[in-house]
mmCIF file of C-alpha atoms and ligand atoms in Angstrom:
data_model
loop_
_atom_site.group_PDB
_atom_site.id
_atom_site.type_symbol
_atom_site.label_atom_id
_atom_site.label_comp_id
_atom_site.label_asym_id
_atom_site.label_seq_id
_atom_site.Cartn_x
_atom_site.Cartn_y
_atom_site.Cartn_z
ATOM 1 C CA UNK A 1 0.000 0.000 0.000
ATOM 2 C CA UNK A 2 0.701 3.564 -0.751
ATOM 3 C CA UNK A 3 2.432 6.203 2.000
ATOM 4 C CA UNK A 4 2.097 9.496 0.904
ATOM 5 C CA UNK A 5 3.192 12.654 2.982
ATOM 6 C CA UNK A 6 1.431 15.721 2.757
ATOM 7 C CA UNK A 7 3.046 18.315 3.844
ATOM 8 C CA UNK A 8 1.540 21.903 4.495
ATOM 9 C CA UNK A 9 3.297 25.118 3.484
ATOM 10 C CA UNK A 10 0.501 26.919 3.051
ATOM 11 C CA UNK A 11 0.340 29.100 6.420
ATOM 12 C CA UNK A 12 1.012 33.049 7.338
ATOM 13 C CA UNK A 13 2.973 32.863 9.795
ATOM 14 C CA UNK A 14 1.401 35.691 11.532
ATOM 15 C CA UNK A 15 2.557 34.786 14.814
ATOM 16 C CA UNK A 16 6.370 34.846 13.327
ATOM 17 C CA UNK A 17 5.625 38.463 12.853
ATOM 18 C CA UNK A 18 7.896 38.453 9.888
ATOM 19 C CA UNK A 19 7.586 40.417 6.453
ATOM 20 C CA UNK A 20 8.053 36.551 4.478
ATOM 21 C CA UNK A 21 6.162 33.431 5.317
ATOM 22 C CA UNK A 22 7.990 31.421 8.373
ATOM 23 C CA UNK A 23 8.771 28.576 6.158
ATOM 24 C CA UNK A 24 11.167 30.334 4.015
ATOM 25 C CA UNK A 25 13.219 32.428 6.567
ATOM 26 C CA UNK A 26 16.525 30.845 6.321
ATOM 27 C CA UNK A 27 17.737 28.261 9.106
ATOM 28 C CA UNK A 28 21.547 27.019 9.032
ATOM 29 C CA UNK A 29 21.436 28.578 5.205
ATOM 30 C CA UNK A 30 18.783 26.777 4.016
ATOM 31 C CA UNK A 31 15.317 27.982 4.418
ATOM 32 C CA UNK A 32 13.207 25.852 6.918
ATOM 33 C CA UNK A 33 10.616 23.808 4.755
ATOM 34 C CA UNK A 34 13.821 22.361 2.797
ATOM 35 C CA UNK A 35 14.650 20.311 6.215
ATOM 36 C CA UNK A 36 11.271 18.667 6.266
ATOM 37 C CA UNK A 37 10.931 17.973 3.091
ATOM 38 C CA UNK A 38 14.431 16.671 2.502
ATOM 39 C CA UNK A 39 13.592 14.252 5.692
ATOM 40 C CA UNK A 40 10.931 12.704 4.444
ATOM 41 C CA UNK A 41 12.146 12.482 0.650
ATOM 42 C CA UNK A 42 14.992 10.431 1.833
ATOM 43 C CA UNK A 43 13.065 8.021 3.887
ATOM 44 C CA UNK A 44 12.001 5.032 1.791
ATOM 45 C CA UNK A 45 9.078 3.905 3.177
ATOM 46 C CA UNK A 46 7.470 7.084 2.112
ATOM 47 C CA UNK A 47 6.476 6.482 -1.586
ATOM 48 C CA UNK A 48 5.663 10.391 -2.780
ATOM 49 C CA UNK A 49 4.710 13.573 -1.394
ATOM 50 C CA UNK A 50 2.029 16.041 -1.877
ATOM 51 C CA UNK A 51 3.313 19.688 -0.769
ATOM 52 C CA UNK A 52 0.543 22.494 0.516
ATOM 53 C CA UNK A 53 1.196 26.002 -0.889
ATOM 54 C CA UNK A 54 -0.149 29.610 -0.702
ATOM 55 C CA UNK A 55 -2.318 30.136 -3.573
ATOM 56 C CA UNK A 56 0.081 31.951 -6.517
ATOM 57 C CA UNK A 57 3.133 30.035 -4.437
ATOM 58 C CA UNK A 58 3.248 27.627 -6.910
ATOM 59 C CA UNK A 59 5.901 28.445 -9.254
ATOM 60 C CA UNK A 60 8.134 29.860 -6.915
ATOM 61 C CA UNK A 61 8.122 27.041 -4.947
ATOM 62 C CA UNK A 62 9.056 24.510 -7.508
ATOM 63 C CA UNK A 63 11.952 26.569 -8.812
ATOM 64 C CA UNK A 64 13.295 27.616 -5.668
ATOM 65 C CA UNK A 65 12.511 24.773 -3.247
ATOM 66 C CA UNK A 66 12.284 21.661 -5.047
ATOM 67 C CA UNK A 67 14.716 22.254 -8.154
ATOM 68 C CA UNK A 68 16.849 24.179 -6.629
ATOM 69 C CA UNK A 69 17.190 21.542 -3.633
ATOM 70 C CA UNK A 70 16.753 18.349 -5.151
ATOM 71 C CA UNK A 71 13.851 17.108 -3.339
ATOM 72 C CA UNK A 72 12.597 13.992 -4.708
ATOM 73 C CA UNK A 73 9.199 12.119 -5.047
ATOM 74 C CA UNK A 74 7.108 15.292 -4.958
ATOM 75 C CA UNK A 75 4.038 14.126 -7.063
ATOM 76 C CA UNK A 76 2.458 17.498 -6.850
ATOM 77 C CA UNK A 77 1.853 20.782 -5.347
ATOM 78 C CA UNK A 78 -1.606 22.193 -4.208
ATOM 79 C CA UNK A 79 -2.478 25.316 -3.345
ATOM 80 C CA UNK A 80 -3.792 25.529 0.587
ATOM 81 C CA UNK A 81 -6.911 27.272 1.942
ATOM 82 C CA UNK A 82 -7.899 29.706 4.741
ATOM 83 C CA UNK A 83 -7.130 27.587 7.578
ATOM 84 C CA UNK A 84 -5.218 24.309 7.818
ATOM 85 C CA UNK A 85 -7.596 21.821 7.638
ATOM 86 C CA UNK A 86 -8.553 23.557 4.361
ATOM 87 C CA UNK A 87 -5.034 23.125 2.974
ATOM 88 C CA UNK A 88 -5.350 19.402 4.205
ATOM 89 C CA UNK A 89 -8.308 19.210 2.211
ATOM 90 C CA UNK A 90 -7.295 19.936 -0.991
ATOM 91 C CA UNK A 91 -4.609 18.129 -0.576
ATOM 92 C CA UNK A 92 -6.647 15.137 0.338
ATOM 93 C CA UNK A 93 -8.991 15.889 -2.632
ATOM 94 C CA UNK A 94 -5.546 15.616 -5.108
ATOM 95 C CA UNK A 95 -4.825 12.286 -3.629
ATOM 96 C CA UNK A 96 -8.188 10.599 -3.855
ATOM 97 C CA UNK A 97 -8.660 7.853 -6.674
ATOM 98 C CA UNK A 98 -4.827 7.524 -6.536
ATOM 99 C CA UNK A 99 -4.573 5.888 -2.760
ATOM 100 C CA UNK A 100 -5.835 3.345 -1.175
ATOM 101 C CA UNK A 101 -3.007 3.205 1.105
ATOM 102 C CA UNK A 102 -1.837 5.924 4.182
ATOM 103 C CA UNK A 103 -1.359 9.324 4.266
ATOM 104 C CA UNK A 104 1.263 11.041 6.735
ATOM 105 C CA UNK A 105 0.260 14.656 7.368
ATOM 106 C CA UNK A 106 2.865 17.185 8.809
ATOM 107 C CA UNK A 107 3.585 20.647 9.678
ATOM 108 C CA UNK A 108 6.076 22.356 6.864
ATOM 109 C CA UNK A 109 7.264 24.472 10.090
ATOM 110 C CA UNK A 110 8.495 21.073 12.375
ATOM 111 C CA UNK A 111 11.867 20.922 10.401
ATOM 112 C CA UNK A 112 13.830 18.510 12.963
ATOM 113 C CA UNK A 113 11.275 16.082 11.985
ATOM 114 C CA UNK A 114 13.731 12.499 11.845
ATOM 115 C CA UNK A 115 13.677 9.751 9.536
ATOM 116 C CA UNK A 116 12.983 7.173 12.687
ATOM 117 C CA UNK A 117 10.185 8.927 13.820
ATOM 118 C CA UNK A 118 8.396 8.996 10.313
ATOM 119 C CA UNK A 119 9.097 4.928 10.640
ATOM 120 C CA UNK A 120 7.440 4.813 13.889
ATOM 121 C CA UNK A 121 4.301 6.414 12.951
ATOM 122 C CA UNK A 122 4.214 4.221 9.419
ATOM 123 C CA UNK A 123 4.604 1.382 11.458
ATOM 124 C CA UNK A 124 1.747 2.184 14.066
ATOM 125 C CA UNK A 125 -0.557 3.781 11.083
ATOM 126 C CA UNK A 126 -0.744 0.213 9.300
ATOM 127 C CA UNK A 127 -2.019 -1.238 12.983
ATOM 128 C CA UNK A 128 -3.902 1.258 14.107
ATOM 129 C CA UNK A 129 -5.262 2.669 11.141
ATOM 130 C CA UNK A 130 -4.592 6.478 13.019
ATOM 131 C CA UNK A 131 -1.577 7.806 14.828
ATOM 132 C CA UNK A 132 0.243 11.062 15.903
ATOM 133 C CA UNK A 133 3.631 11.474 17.098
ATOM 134 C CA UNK A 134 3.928 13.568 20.723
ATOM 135 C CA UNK A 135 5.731 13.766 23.568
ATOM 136 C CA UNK A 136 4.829 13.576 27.540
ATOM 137 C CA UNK A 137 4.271 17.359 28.941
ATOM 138 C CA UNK A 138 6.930 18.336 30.998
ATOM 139 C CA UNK A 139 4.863 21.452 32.368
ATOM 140 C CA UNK A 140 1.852 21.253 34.778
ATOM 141 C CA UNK A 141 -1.029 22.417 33.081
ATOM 142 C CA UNK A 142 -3.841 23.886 34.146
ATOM 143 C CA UNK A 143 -7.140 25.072 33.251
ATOM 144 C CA UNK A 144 -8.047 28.536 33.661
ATOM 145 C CA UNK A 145 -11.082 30.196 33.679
ATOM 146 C CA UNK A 146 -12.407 33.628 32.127
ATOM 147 C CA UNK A 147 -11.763 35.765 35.162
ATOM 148 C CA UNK A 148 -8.394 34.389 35.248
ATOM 149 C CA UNK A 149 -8.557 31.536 38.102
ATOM 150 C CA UNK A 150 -7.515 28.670 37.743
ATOM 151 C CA UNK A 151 -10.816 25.668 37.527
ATOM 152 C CA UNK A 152 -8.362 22.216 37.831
ATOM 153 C CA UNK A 153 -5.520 20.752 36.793
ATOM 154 C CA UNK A 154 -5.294 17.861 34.233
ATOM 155 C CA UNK A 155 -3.214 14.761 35.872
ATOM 156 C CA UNK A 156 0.123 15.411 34.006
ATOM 157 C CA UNK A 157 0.792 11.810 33.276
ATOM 158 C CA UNK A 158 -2.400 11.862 31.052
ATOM 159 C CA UNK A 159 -1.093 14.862 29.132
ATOM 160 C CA UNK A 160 1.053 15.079 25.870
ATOM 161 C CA UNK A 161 2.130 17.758 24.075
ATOM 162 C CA UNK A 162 1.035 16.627 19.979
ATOM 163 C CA UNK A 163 3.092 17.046 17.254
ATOM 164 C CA UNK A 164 3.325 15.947 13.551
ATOM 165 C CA UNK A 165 3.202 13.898 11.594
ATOM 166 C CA UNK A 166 -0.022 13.005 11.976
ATOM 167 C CA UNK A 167 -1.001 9.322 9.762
ATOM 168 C CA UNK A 168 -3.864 7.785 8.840
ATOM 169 C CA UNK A 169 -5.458 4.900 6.450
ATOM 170 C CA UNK A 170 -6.660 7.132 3.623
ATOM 171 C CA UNK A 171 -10.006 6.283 3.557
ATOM 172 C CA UNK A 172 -10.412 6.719 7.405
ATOM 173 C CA UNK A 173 -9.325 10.373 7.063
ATOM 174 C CA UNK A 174 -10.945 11.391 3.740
ATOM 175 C CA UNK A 175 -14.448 10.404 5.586
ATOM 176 C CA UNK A 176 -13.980 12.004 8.560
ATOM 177 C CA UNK A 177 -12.883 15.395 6.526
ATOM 178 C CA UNK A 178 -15.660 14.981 4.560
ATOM 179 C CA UNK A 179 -18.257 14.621 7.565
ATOM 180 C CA UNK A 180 -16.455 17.876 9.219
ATOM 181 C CA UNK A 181 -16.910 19.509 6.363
ATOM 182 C CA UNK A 182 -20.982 18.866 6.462
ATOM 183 C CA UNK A 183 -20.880 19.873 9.902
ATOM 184 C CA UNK A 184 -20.574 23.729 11.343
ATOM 185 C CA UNK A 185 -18.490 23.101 13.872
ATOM 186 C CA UNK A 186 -14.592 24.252 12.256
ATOM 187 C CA UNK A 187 -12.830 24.686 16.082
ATOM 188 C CA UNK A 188 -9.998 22.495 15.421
ATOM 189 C CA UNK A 189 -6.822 22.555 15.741
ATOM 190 C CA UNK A 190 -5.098 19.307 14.403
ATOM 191 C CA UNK A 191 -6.129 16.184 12.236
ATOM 192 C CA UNK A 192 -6.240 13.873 15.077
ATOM 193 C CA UNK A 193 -8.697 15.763 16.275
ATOM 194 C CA UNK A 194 -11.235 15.289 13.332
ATOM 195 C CA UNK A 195 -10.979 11.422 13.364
ATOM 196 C CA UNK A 196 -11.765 11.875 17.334
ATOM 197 C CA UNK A 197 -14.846 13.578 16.502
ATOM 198 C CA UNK A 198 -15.851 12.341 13.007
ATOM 199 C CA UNK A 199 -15.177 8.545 13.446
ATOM 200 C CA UNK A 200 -14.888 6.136 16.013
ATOM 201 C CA UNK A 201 -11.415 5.305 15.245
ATOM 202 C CA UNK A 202 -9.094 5.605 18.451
ATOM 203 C CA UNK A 203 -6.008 7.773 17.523
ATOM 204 C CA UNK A 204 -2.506 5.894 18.842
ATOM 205 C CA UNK A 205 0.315 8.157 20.513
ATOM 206 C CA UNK A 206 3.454 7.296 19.107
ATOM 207 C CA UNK A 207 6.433 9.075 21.844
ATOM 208 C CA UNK A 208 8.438 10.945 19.591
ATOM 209 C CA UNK A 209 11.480 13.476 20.489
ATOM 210 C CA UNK A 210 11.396 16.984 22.192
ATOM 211 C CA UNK A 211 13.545 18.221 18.962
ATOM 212 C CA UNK A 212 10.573 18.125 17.157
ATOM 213 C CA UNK A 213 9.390 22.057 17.475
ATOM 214 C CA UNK A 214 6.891 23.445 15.527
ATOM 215 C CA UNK A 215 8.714 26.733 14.905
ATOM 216 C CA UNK A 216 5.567 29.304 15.436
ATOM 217 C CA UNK A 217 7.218 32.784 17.062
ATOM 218 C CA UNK A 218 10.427 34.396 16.689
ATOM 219 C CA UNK A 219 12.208 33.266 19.544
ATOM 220 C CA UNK A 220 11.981 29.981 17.961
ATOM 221 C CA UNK A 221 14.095 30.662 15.775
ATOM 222 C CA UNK A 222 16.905 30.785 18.191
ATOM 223 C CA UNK A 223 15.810 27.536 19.802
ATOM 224 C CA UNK A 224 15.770 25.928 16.233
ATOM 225 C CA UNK A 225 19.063 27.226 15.275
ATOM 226 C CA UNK A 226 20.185 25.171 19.001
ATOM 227 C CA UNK A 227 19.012 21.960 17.863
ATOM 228 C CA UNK A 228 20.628 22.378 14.362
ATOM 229 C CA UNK A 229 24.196 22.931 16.502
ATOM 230 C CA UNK A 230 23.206 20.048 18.892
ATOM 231 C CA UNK A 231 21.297 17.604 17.112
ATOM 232 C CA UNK A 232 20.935 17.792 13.932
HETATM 233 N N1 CTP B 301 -0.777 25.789 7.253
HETATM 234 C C1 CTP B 301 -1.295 25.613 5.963
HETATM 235 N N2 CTP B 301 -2.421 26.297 5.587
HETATM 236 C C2 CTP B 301 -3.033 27.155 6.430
HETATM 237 C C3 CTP B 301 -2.527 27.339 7.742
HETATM 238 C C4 CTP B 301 -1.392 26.632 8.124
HETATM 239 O O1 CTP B 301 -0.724 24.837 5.189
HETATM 240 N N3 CTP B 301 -4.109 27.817 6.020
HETATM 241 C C5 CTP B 301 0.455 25.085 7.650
HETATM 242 C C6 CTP B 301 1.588 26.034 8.005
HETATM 243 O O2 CTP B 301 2.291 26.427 6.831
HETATM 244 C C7 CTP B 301 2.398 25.213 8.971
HETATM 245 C C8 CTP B 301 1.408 24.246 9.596
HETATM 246 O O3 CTP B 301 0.217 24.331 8.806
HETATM 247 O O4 CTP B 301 3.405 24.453 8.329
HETATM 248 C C9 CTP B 301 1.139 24.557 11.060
HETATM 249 O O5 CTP B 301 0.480 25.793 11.182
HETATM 250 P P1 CTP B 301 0.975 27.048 12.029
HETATM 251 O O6 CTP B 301 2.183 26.719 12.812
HETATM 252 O O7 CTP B 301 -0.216 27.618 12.706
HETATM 253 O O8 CTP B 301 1.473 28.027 10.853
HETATM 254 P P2 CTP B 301 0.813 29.358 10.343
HETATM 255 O O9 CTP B 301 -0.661 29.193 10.247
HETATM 256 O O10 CTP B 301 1.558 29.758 9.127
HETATM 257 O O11 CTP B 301 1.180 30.382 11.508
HETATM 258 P P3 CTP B 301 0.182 31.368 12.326
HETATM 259 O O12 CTP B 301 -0.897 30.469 12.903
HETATM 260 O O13 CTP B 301 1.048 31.998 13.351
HETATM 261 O O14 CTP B 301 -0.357 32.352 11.321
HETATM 262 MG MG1 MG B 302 -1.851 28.768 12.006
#
């Protein structure tokens, strides 16, 4: 069966604060969807890719991403939506008729993504049909109320922080995007989240690695540029 990544480049960055989109500010020299992409080009279980741009973004982004860095095995490139589980959509709208297999869904802004955590989650997405990579919170976290007071706290060992990617059997996630999309209620915030709601598929945690940042606002940037020294 099939394992295609879709990955989403799609996004404004508005909480970067930046004057271009966060996924092509330069990290290490290269500019930070190039890490991701490279990542999962290189791992052979994945069999192509499906990349998630802004509208007009096309163009650009084949010349100056994938020519000019040799990424390989990207079938296509869609342009994304107003929010991200539009761009997921159209993405997922590209790939039906073609897949019968998985689809791995992950955040063009998680660059420090690694090949053995990509395994793990193809691995666990052919058992359980729907996985996500995360880690366990290291924080307390609590629940606070309008006013600003605090109504409980969540057990911590219960709690993980979720990350991408995000897999699922291709048919499982096509129906449930397809049933969200009938219904009114558009309050989420990951793809998980719409299988939790739209099918009665349980969603598998797969422990991934605290390297894998979503890089989201500006001091980020100097965290990410750690883990490239460190890690990477
Ligand atoms: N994304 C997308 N299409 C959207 C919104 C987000 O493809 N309409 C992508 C982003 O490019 C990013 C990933 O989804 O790789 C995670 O989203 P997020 O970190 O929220 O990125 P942005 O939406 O770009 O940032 P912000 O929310 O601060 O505007
Ligand atoms: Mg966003």
């Amino acid at each position: 069966e099939k394992v295609t990544a879709i990955i989403l480049a799609a996004g404004q960055g508005k909480r970067m604060k930046s004057n271009i989109q966060k996924q092509y500010i330069s990290l290490g020299n290269k500019p930070i969807i190039v890490y991701a992409l490279s990542t999962f080009s290189k791992c052979k279980e994945i069999d192509e890719i499906v990349v998630v741009v802004s509208p007009g973004d096309i163009n650009y982004f084949k010349k100056e991403i994938i020519d000019k860095y040799n990424i390989e095995k990207v079938v296509t490139i869609v342009e994304g939506g107003k929010e991200r589980y539009h761009s997921v959509y159209n993405a997922l709208k590209y790939i039906d008729g073609n897949n019968n297999g998985y689809v791995l869904i992950h955040d063009g802004a998680r660059p420090f993504v690694r090949k053995e955590e990509i395994k793990k989650c193809i691995t666990s997405v052919k058992e359980y049909k729907a996985c996500v990579l995360g880690v366990p919170s290291k924080d307390t976290i609590k629940k606070v109320e309008k006013e600003g007071f605090i109504e409980g706290t969540v057990d911590r060992k219960n709690l993980w922080l979720i990350q991408t990617p995000q897999g699922f059997s291709f048919e499982l996630i096509k129906e449930a995007y397809v049933k969200f999309f009938e219904d009114s209620n558009t309050n989420i915030t990951d793809d998980a989240m719409i299988v939790e709601n739209y099918s009665d598929k349980k969603v598998k945690i797969v422990e991934g690695s605290y390297n894998n940042i979503k890089i989201t606002t500006p001091e980020d940037l100097i965290f990410g540029e750690a883990i490239l020294k460190h890690y990477i």
